[in-house]
PDB file of C-alpha atoms in Angstrom:
ATOM      1  CA  UNK K  39      80.577 131.659 129.122  1.00 41.00           C
ATOM      2  CA  UNK K  40      80.277 128.288 127.446  1.00 43.00           C
ATOM      3  CA  UNK K  41      83.527 126.374 126.897  1.00 40.00           C
ATOM      4  CA  UNK K  42      82.078 124.551 123.928  1.00 41.00           C
ATOM      5  CA  UNK K  43      83.127 125.777 120.497  1.00 38.00           C
ATOM      6  CA  UNK K  44      80.371 126.448 118.021  1.00 39.00           C
ATOM      7  CA  UNK K  45      80.084 123.676 115.466  1.00 35.00           C
ATOM      8  CA  UNK K  46      81.206 125.929 112.654  1.00 33.00           C
ATOM      9  CA  UNK K  47      84.397 126.859 114.573  1.00 36.00           C
ATOM     10  CA  UNK K  48      85.140 123.199 115.236  1.00 31.00           C
ATOM     11  CA  UNK K  49      84.831 122.406 111.538  1.00 32.00           C
ATOM     12  CA  UNK K  50      87.326 125.125 110.702  1.00 31.00           C
ATOM     13  CA  UNK K  51      89.751 123.672 113.255  1.00 34.00           C
ATOM     14  CA  UNK K  52      89.665 120.141 111.844  1.00 32.00           C
ATOM     15  CA  UNK K  53      91.905 120.724 108.791  1.00 35.00           C
ATOM     16  CA  UNK K  54      94.646 122.247 110.900  1.00 34.00           C
ATOM     17  CA  UNK K  55      94.373 119.415 113.429  1.00 31.00           C
ATOM     18  CA  UNK K  56      94.724 116.872 110.627  1.00 34.00           C
ATOM     19  CA  UNK K  57      97.830 118.602 109.365  1.00 33.00           C
ATOM     20  CA  UNK K  58      99.395 118.638 112.805  1.00 32.00           C
ATOM     21  CA  UNK K  59      98.815 114.925 113.397  1.00 32.00           C
ATOM     22  CA  UNK K  60      99.702 113.667 109.909  1.00 33.00           C
ATOM     23  CA  UNK K  61     103.069 111.896 109.643  1.00 34.00           C
ATOM     24  CA  UNK K  62     105.952 114.014 108.380  1.00 35.00           C
ATOM     25  CA  UNK K  63     107.337 113.502 104.909  1.00 42.00           C
ATOM     26  CA  UNK K  64     109.759 110.637 104.498  1.00 50.00           C
ATOM     27  CA  UNK K  65     108.665 108.507 107.470  1.00 49.00           C
ATOM     28  CA  UNK K  66     108.894 104.715 107.236  1.00 52.00           C
ATOM     29  CA  UNK K  67     106.094 102.905 105.467  1.00 49.00           C
ATOM     30  CA  UNK K  68     104.969  99.289 105.442  1.00 53.00           C
ATOM     31  CA  UNK K  69     107.584  96.964 104.011  1.00 67.00           C
ATOM     32  CA  UNK K  70     110.623  98.956 105.125  1.00 78.00           C
ATOM     33  CA  UNK K  71     113.672  97.217 106.539  1.00 90.00           C
ATOM     34  CA  UNK K  72     114.173  97.586 110.314  1.00 96.00           C
ATOM     35  CA  UNK K  73     117.973  97.549 110.041  1.00 97.00           C
ATOM     36  CA  UNK K  74     117.890 100.183 107.281  1.00 98.00           C
ATOM     37  CA  UNK K  75     115.602 102.360 109.388  1.00 98.00           C
ATOM     38  CA  UNK K  76     118.056 102.291 112.278  1.00 98.00           C
ATOM     39  CA  UNK K  77     120.903 103.281 109.948  1.00 98.00           C
ATOM     40  CA  UNK K  78     118.741 106.097 108.561  1.00 98.00           C
ATOM     41  CA  UNK K  79     117.883 107.307 112.071  1.00 98.00           C
ATOM     42  CA  UNK K  80     121.546 107.421 113.060  1.00 98.00           C
ATOM     43  CA  UNK K  81     122.543 109.204 109.836  1.00 98.00           C
ATOM     44  CA  UNK K  82     119.854 111.862 109.883  1.00 98.00           C
ATOM     45  CA  UNK K  83     120.743 112.858 113.453  1.00 97.00           C
ATOM     46  CA  UNK K  84     124.162 113.998 112.261  1.00 97.00           C
ATOM     47  CA  UNK K  85     124.561 117.766 111.741  1.00 97.00           C
ATOM     48  CA  UNK K  86     126.409 116.939 108.519  1.00 97.00           C
ATOM     49  CA  UNK K  87     123.198 115.451 107.113  1.00 98.00           C
ATOM     50  CA  UNK K  88     121.443 118.823 107.242  1.00 95.00           C
ATOM     51  CA  UNK K  89     124.463 120.752 105.967  1.00 97.00           C
ATOM     52  CA  UNK K  90     125.256 118.344 103.116  1.00 97.00           C
ATOM     53  CA  UNK K  91     126.098 120.107  99.853  1.00 96.00           C
ATOM     54  CA  UNK K  92     124.970 117.224  97.650  1.00 97.00           C
ATOM     55  CA  UNK K  93     123.542 113.721  97.797  1.00 98.00           C
ATOM     56  CA  UNK K  94     126.953 112.039  97.683  1.00 98.00           C
ATOM     57  CA  UNK K  95     127.704 113.450 101.128  1.00 98.00           C
ATOM     58  CA  UNK K  96     124.453 111.992 102.475  1.00 98.00           C
ATOM     59  CA  UNK K  97     125.186 108.607 100.924  1.00 98.00           C
ATOM     60  CA  UNK K  98     128.623 108.749 102.551  1.00 98.00           C
ATOM     61  CA  UNK K  99     127.060 109.403 105.968  1.00 98.00           C
ATOM     62  CA  UNK K 100     124.753 106.407 105.487  1.00 98.00           C
ATOM     63  CA  UNK K 101     127.716 104.255 104.496  1.00 98.00           C
ATOM     64  CA  UNK K 102     129.730 105.368 107.527  1.00 98.00           C
ATOM     65  CA  UNK K 103     126.879 104.451 109.869  1.00 98.00           C
ATOM     66  CA  UNK K 104     126.634 101.010 108.259  1.00 98.00           C
ATOM     67  CA  UNK K 105     130.418 100.616 108.449  1.00 98.00           C
ATOM     68  CA  UNK K 106     130.266 101.143 112.212  1.00 98.00           C
ATOM     69  CA  UNK K 107     128.242  97.914 112.509  1.00 98.00           C
ATOM     70  CA  UNK K 108     129.841  94.485 112.942  1.00 96.00           C
ATOM     71  CA  UNK K 109     130.852  92.697 109.778  1.00 94.00           C
ATOM     72  CA  UNK K 110     130.206  89.128 110.991  1.00 93.00           C
ATOM     73  CA  UNK K 111     128.029  88.548 114.011  1.00 94.00           C
ATOM     74  CA  UNK K 112     125.137  86.520 115.407  1.00 94.00           C
ATOM     75  CA  UNK K 113     122.564  87.932 115.478  1.00 94.00           C
ATOM     76  CA  UNK K 114     123.220  89.731 112.197  1.00 97.00           C
ATOM     77  CA  UNK K 115     124.086  93.404 112.643  1.00 97.00           C
ATOM     78  CA  UNK K 116     122.353  96.402 111.064  1.00 98.00           C
ATOM     79  CA  UNK K 117     125.042  96.433 108.387  1.00 98.00           C
ATOM     80  CA  UNK K 118     122.821  94.025 106.439  1.00 98.00           C
ATOM     81  CA  UNK K 119     119.305  94.087 105.034  1.00 98.00           C
ATOM     82  CA  UNK K 120     117.955  90.580 104.477  1.00 98.00           C
ATOM     83  CA  UNK K 121     115.498  90.495 101.566  1.00 98.00           C
ATOM     84  CA  UNK K 122     113.423  87.900  99.761  1.00 97.00           C
ATOM     85  CA  UNK K 123     114.009  89.243  96.254  1.00 98.00           C
ATOM     86  CA  UNK K 124     117.537  90.620  96.556  1.00 98.00           C
ATOM     87  CA  UNK K 125     119.116  88.246  99.041  1.00 98.00           C
ATOM     88  CA  UNK K 126     121.364  89.699 101.742  1.00 98.00           C
ATOM     89  CA  UNK K 127     122.375  93.305 101.019  1.00 98.00           C
ATOM     90  CA  UNK K 128     125.539  94.696 102.577  1.00 98.00           C
ATOM     91  CA  UNK K 129     124.767  98.385 103.150  1.00 98.00           C
ATOM     92  CA  UNK K 130     128.451  99.329 103.201  1.00 98.00           C
ATOM     93  CA  UNK K 131     128.826  98.059  99.640  1.00 98.00           C
ATOM     94  CA  UNK K 132     125.398  99.334  98.612  1.00 98.00           C
ATOM     95  CA  UNK K 133     126.053 102.924  99.694  1.00 98.00           C
ATOM     96  CA  UNK K 134     129.687 102.738  98.593  1.00 98.00           C
ATOM     97  CA  UNK K 135     128.763 102.064  94.955  1.00 98.00           C
ATOM     98  CA  UNK K 136     125.729 104.352  95.162  1.00 98.00           C
ATOM     99  CA  UNK K 137     127.866 107.371  96.050  1.00 98.00           C
ATOM    100  CA  UNK K 138     130.440 106.613  93.336  1.00 98.00           C
ATOM    101  CA  UNK K 139     127.816 106.316  90.597  1.00 98.00           C
ATOM    102  CA  UNK K 140     125.656 109.168  91.898  1.00 98.00           C
ATOM    103  CA  UNK K 141     128.794 111.301  91.786  1.00 97.00           C
ATOM    104  CA  UNK K 142     129.089 110.764  88.046  1.00 97.00           C
ATOM    105  CA  UNK K 143     131.055 107.592  87.322  1.00 98.00           C
ATOM    106  CA  UNK K 144     129.576 105.290  84.697  1.00 98.00           C
ATOM    107  CA  UNK K 145     127.695 102.512  86.489  1.00 98.00           C
ATOM    108  CA  UNK K 146     129.089  99.608  84.483  1.00 98.00           C
ATOM    109  CA  UNK K 147     132.612 100.966  84.641  1.00 97.00           C
ATOM    110  CA  UNK K 148     132.335 101.286  88.423  1.00 98.00           C
ATOM    111  CA  UNK K 149     131.099  97.713  88.813  1.00 97.00           C
ATOM    112  CA  UNK K 150     133.784  96.343  86.529  1.00 96.00           C
ATOM    113  CA  UNK K 151     136.506  98.242  88.387  1.00 95.00           C
ATOM    114  CA  UNK K 152     135.274  96.925  91.739  1.00 95.00           C
ATOM    115  CA  UNK K 153     135.111  93.365  90.398  1.00 94.00           C
ATOM    116  CA  UNK K 154     138.639  93.564  89.044  1.00 92.00           C
ATOM    117  CA  UNK K 155     139.900  95.012  92.316  1.00 91.00           C
ATOM    118  CA  UNK K 156     138.484  92.063  94.258  1.00 84.00           C
ATOM    119  CA  UNK K 157     139.595  89.472  91.661  1.00 74.00           C
ATOM    120  CA  UNK K 158     136.369  87.536  92.082  1.00 62.00           C
ATOM    121  CA  UNK K 159     137.150  86.437  95.645  1.00 68.00           C
ATOM    122  CA  UNK K 160     133.868  87.583  97.143  1.00 83.00           C
ATOM    123  CA  UNK K 161     130.924  86.265  99.166  1.00 92.00           C
ATOM    124  CA  UNK K 162     127.285  85.857  98.044  1.00 93.00           C
ATOM    125  CA  UNK K 163     126.242  89.298  99.292  1.00 95.00           C
ATOM    126  CA  UNK K 164     129.089  91.288  97.734  1.00 95.00           C
ATOM    127  CA  UNK K 165     128.406  91.563  93.987  1.00 96.00           C
ATOM    128  CA  UNK K 166     124.596  91.821  94.333  1.00 97.00           C
ATOM    129  CA  UNK K 167     125.048  94.586  96.921  1.00 98.00           C
ATOM    130  CA  UNK K 168     127.420  96.415  94.585  1.00 98.00           C
ATOM    131  CA  UNK K 169     125.036  96.077  91.643  1.00 98.00           C
ATOM    132  CA  UNK K 170     121.956  97.188  93.576  1.00 98.00           C
ATOM    133  CA  UNK K 171     123.798 100.160  95.065  1.00 98.00           C
ATOM    134  CA  UNK K 172     125.102 101.216  91.666  1.00 98.00           C
ATOM    135  CA  UNK K 173     121.571 101.068  90.233  1.00 98.00           C
ATOM    136  CA  UNK K 174     120.223 103.204  93.084  1.00 98.00           C
ATOM    137  CA  UNK K 175     123.060 105.688  92.658  1.00 98.00           C
ATOM    138  CA  UNK K 176     122.363 106.055  88.956  1.00 98.00           C
ATOM    139  CA  UNK K 177     118.665 106.645  89.574  1.00 98.00           C
ATOM    140  CA  UNK K 178     119.483 109.250  92.238  1.00 98.00           C
ATOM    141  CA  UNK K 179     122.056 111.028  90.059  1.00 98.00           C
ATOM    142  CA  UNK K 180     119.592 113.554  88.503  1.00 98.00           C
ATOM    143  CA  UNK K 181     119.083 114.918  92.051  1.00 98.00           C
ATOM    144  CA  UNK K 182     122.765 114.835  92.992  1.00 97.00           C
ATOM    145  CA  UNK K 183     123.082 118.589  93.615  1.00 97.00           C
ATOM    146  CA  UNK K 184     119.469 119.143  94.652  1.00 96.00           C
ATOM    147  CA  UNK K 185     119.789 119.097  98.445  1.00 93.00           C
ATOM    148  CA  UNK K 186     116.091 119.865  98.700  1.00 95.00           C
ATOM    149  CA  UNK K 187     115.356 116.422  97.279  1.00 97.00           C
ATOM    150  CA  UNK K 188     114.753 113.893 100.053  1.00 97.00           C
ATOM    151  CA  UNK K 189     116.504 110.684  99.039  1.00 98.00           C
ATOM    152  CA  UNK K 190     114.970 108.667 101.901  1.00 98.00           C
ATOM    153  CA  UNK K 191     111.581 107.947 100.247  1.00 97.00           C
ATOM    154  CA  UNK K 192     113.496 106.812  97.150  1.00 98.00           C
ATOM    155  CA  UNK K 193     115.686 104.580  99.286  1.00 98.00           C
ATOM    156  CA  UNK K 194     112.742 103.070 101.161  1.00 97.00           C
ATOM    157  CA  UNK K 195     110.845 102.412  97.954  1.00 97.00           C
ATOM    158  CA  UNK K 196     113.898 100.750  96.427  1.00 98.00           C
ATOM    159  CA  UNK K 197     114.241  98.329  99.337  1.00 98.00           C
ATOM    160  CA  UNK K 198     110.499  97.750  99.754  1.00 97.00           C
ATOM    161  CA  UNK K 199     110.463  96.187  96.267  1.00 97.00           C
ATOM    162  CA  UNK K 200     113.058  93.682  97.498  1.00 98.00           C
ATOM    163  CA  UNK K 201     110.745  92.631 100.370  1.00 97.00           C
ATOM    164  CA  UNK K 202     112.961  92.917 103.456  1.00 97.00           C
ATOM    165  CA  UNK K 203     112.508  90.499 106.346  1.00 96.00           C
ATOM    166  CA  UNK K 204     111.508  91.659 109.810  1.00 95.00           C
ATOM    167  CA  UNK K 205     113.743  91.562 112.871  1.00 96.00           C
ATOM    168  CA  UNK K 206     112.199  88.412 114.327  1.00 95.00           C
ATOM    169  CA  UNK K 207     112.830  86.445 111.139  1.00 94.00           C
ATOM    170  CA  UNK K 208     116.404  87.686 110.814  1.00 95.00           C
ATOM    171  CA  UNK K 209     117.232  86.903 114.434  1.00 94.00           C
ATOM    172  CA  UNK K 210     115.863  83.376 114.149  1.00 94.00           C
ATOM    173  CA  UNK K 211     118.570  82.434 111.640  1.00 93.00           C
ATOM    174  CA  UNK K 212     122.323  82.728 111.834  1.00 91.00           C
ATOM    175  CA  UNK K 213     124.830  84.699 109.823  1.00 94.00           C
ATOM    176  CA  UNK K 214     126.028  81.678 107.845  1.00 92.00           C
ATOM    177  CA  UNK K 215     122.523  80.775 106.729  1.00 94.00           C
ATOM    178  CA  UNK K 216     121.311  84.235 105.697  1.00 96.00           C
ATOM    179  CA  UNK K 217     124.564  85.815 104.462  1.00 95.00           C
ATOM    180  CA  UNK K 218     126.697  82.880 103.283  1.00 92.00           C
ATOM    181  CA  UNK K 219     123.789  80.595 102.378  1.00 91.00           C
ATOM    182  CA  UNK K 220     125.302  77.731 104.331  1.00 90.00           C
ATOM    183  CA  UNK K 221     123.930  75.207 106.780  1.00 83.00           C
ATOM    184  CA  UNK K 222     125.265  72.262 108.733  1.00 76.00           C
ATOM    185  CA  UNK K 223     124.545  70.005 105.750  1.00 80.00           C
ATOM    186  CA  UNK K 224     126.894  71.811 103.350  1.00 78.00           C
ATOM    187  CA  UNK K 225     130.136  70.177 102.226  1.00 79.00           C
ATOM    188  CA  UNK K 226     133.573  71.786 102.375  1.00 76.00           C
ATOM    189  CA  UNK K 227     133.434  72.207  98.606  1.00 78.00           C
ATOM    190  CA  UNK K 228     130.166  74.138  98.892  1.00 74.00           C
ATOM    191  CA  UNK K 229     131.609  76.271 101.654  1.00 77.00           C
ATOM    192  CA  UNK K 230     134.616  77.126  99.509  1.00 74.00           C
ATOM    193  CA  UNK K 231     132.333  77.973  96.568  1.00 74.00           C
ATOM    194  CA  UNK K 232     130.390  80.434  98.733  1.00 73.00           C
ATOM    195  CA  UNK K 233     133.591  82.461  99.103  1.00 75.00           C
ATOM    196  CA  UNK K 234     133.998  82.811  95.345  1.00 80.00           C
ATOM    197  CA  UNK K 235     130.689  84.307  94.200  1.00 86.00           C
ATOM    198  CA  UNK K 236     131.109  85.574  90.637  1.00 90.00           C
ATOM    199  CA  UNK K 237     127.701  86.964  89.771  1.00 94.00           C
ATOM    200  CA  UNK K 238     125.249  89.697  90.778  1.00 96.00           C
ATOM    201  CA  UNK K 239     122.533  87.048  91.002  1.00 97.00           C
ATOM    202  CA  UNK K 240     121.666  87.099  94.704  1.00 97.00           C
ATOM    203  CA  UNK K 241     121.498  84.236  97.122  1.00 96.00           C
ATOM    204  CA  UNK K 242     118.022  82.688  96.960  1.00 96.00           C
ATOM    205  CA  UNK K 243     116.544  82.945 100.466  1.00 97.00           C
ATOM    206  CA  UNK K 244     113.030  81.768  99.602  1.00 97.00           C
ATOM    207  CA  UNK K 245     113.511  78.401 101.383  1.00 95.00           C
ATOM    208  CA  UNK K 246     114.248  80.329 104.592  1.00 95.00           C
ATOM    209  CA  UNK K 247     112.083  83.445 104.316  1.00 96.00           C
ATOM    210  CA  UNK K 248     109.101  82.158 102.321  1.00 96.00           C
ATOM    211  CA  UNK K 249     108.990  78.350 102.004  1.00 95.00           C
ATOM    212  CA  UNK K 250     105.552  78.536 100.394  1.00 96.00           C
ATOM    213  CA  UNK K 251     107.055  80.408  97.429  1.00 96.00           C
ATOM    214  CA  UNK K 252     109.898  78.025  96.634  1.00 96.00           C
ATOM    215  CA  UNK K 253     107.976  76.626  93.657  1.00 96.00           C
ATOM    216  CA  UNK K 254     108.149  80.014  91.919  1.00 96.00           C
ATOM    217  CA  UNK K 255     111.244  81.576  93.497  1.00 97.00           C
ATOM    218  CA  UNK K 256     113.573  78.798  92.449  1.00 97.00           C
ATOM    219  CA  UNK K 257     116.742  80.873  92.153  1.00 97.00           C
ATOM    220  CA  UNK K 258     118.191  84.290  92.819  1.00 97.00           C
ATOM    221  CA  UNK K 259     117.349  85.272  89.247  1.00 98.00           C
ATOM    222  CA  UNK K 260     113.652  84.400  89.571  1.00 98.00           C
ATOM    223  CA  UNK K 261     113.598  86.269  92.881  1.00 98.00           C
ATOM    224  CA  UNK K 262     115.042  89.336  91.159  1.00 98.00           C
ATOM    225  CA  UNK K 263     112.421  89.058  88.417  1.00 98.00           C
ATOM    226  CA  UNK K 264     109.686  89.228  91.064  1.00 97.00           C
ATOM    227  CA  UNK K 265     111.045  92.677  91.950  1.00 98.00           C
ATOM    228  CA  UNK K 266     111.224  93.760  88.299  1.00 98.00           C
ATOM    229  CA  UNK K 267     114.979  93.289  88.075  1.00 98.00           C
ATOM    230  CA  UNK K 268     117.415  91.051  86.212  1.00 98.00           C
ATOM    231  CA  UNK K 269     121.137  90.500  85.878  1.00 98.00           C
ATOM    232  CA  UNK K 270     123.025  91.797  82.843  1.00 98.00           C
ATOM    233  CA  UNK K 271     126.540  91.183  81.561  1.00 97.00           C
ATOM    234  CA  UNK K 272     129.441  93.495  80.956  1.00 96.00           C
ATOM    235  CA  UNK K 273     132.468  92.091  79.189  1.00 94.00           C
ATOM    236  CA  UNK K 274     130.903  88.675  79.669  1.00 95.00           C
ATOM    237  CA  UNK K 275     130.595  89.097  83.440  1.00 95.00           C
ATOM    238  CA  UNK K 276     127.087  88.916  85.012  1.00 96.00           C
ATOM    239  CA  UNK K 277     127.769  91.697  87.524  1.00 96.00           C
ATOM    240  CA  UNK K 278     125.077  94.256  86.603  1.00 98.00           C
ATOM    241  CA  UNK K 279     121.512  94.426  87.927  1.00 98.00           C
ATOM    242  CA  UNK K 280     119.076  96.286  85.673  1.00 98.00           C
ATOM    243  CA  UNK K 281     115.369  96.985  85.626  1.00 98.00           C
ATOM    244  CA  UNK K 282     113.572  94.597  83.284  1.00 98.00           C
ATOM    245  CA  UNK K 283     112.830  96.263  79.963  1.00 97.00           C
ATOM    246  CA  UNK K 284     115.633  98.811  80.169  1.00 96.00           C
ATOM    247  CA  UNK K 285     117.512  98.862  76.854  1.00 95.00           C
ATOM    248  CA  UNK K 286     121.207  98.214  76.817  1.00 92.00           C
ATOM    249  CA  UNK K 287     123.250 101.426  76.742  1.00 89.00           C
ATOM    250  CA  UNK K 288     124.462 102.523  73.365  1.00 81.00           C
ATOM    251  CA  UNK K 289     128.168 101.890  72.871  1.00 74.00           C
ATOM    252  CA  UNK K 290     130.114 105.070  73.298  1.00 68.00           C
ATOM    253  CA  UNK K 291     131.471 106.331  69.973  1.00 61.00           C
ATOM    254  CA  UNK K 292     135.192 106.192  69.686  1.00 49.00           C
ATOM    255  CA  UNK K 293     136.956 109.239  68.331  1.00 56.00           C
ATOM    256  CA  UNK K 294     138.836 108.553  65.156  1.00 48.00           C
ATOM    257  CA  UNK K 295     142.438 109.516  65.573  1.00 45.00           C
ATOM    258  CA  UNK K 296     144.022 110.669  62.310  1.00 53.00           C
ATOM    259  CA  UNK K 297     147.043 108.649  61.459  1.00 46.00           C
ATOM    260  CA  UNK K 298     149.873 110.646  59.980  1.00 54.00           C
ATOM    261  CA  UNK K 299     151.371 108.903  57.051  1.00 51.00           C
ATOM    262  CA  UNK K 300     155.112 108.730  56.991  1.00 52.00           C
ATOM    263  CA  UNK K 301     156.545 110.871  54.221  1.00 58.00           C
ATOM    264  CA  UNK K 302     157.620 108.893  51.209  1.00 56.00           C
ATOM    265  CA  UNK K 303     161.366 108.438  51.171  1.00 57.00           C
ATOM    266  CA  UNK K 304     163.188 110.686  48.749  1.00 62.00           C
ATOM    267  CA  UNK K 305     164.663 108.790  45.874  1.00 57.00           C
ATOM    268  CA  UNK K 306     168.391 108.491  46.139  1.00 58.00           C
ATOM    269  CA  UNK K 307     170.287 110.066  43.276  1.00 57.00           C
ATOM    270  CA  UNK K 308     171.709 107.499  40.892  1.00 54.00           C
ATOM    271  CA  UNK K 309     175.431 107.254  41.027  1.00 58.00           C
ATOM    272  CA  UNK K 310     176.911 107.264  37.588  1.00 50.00           C
ATOM    273  CA  UNK K 311     180.045 105.189  37.506  1.00 51.00           C
ATOM    274  CA  UNK K 312     183.144 106.973  36.318  1.00 56.00           C
ATOM    275  CA  UNK K 313     184.476 106.046  32.923  1.00 51.00           C
ATOM    276  CA  UNK K 314     187.531 103.903  33.175  1.00 50.00           C
ATOM    277  CA  UNK K 315     190.134 104.220  30.465  1.00 55.00           C
ATOM    278  CA  UNK K 316     190.793 100.926  28.759  1.00 49.00           C
ATOM    279  CA  UNK K 317     194.400 100.538  27.551  1.00 54.00           C
ATOM    280  CA  UNK K 318     194.733  99.803  23.845  1.00 52.00           C
TER     281      UNK K 318
END
């Protein structure tokens, strides 16, 4: 008996072979961040990931895995994603705001509350990470209770637009340069200023990550624009990151509260003076 399959049988086998060897849904694609992928791998291995009742629980697992990484270290830990268009992104802050906003809190209110809690004493990665996470959380909110929705492709696409750096590039620079934006040439005044970052405009890393693009990526704002994003203000504070072209939210109508008028005072009865007898 011949071991060779007839040609027609082989042709029928090809579709099933292609399905078996094709990558599963949600696998990393070109442009993904290595540190983010390691956080994702650790999170998705947790039994709680599969039994999650909503997306907020999955965002919390991702945040917890990022929180387990070192805050300040050389080389930089997987807590951070270093990007060309969004600067350094702290995943603890990113997922922290994402879960709050995905859970239903107004995005701008959440950012304002976080800013007020920190009193502006933050580093260059803090407010941009908050703003980016809040934006992602708002965009994920329609799927909050749909556990069949895979948030990972959304997450990878979000970060791919920011153009994350590879491991080799990140490891070739220190924490101070890529997170604080400082080098040996910086003055004490500049170092102090880096600890009081008051805007969602990210640190511009073009001189480090893409020197050939410094003529066009001249600031954190122009870098954001390259990713289709821009900073917006709330109560005069530039702490929101929005997609370019998105209209400002309509102001929420305030409910008119009827004011009860005080009853008019009752007129006091006139006192008629008693007649006084005048002696003749």
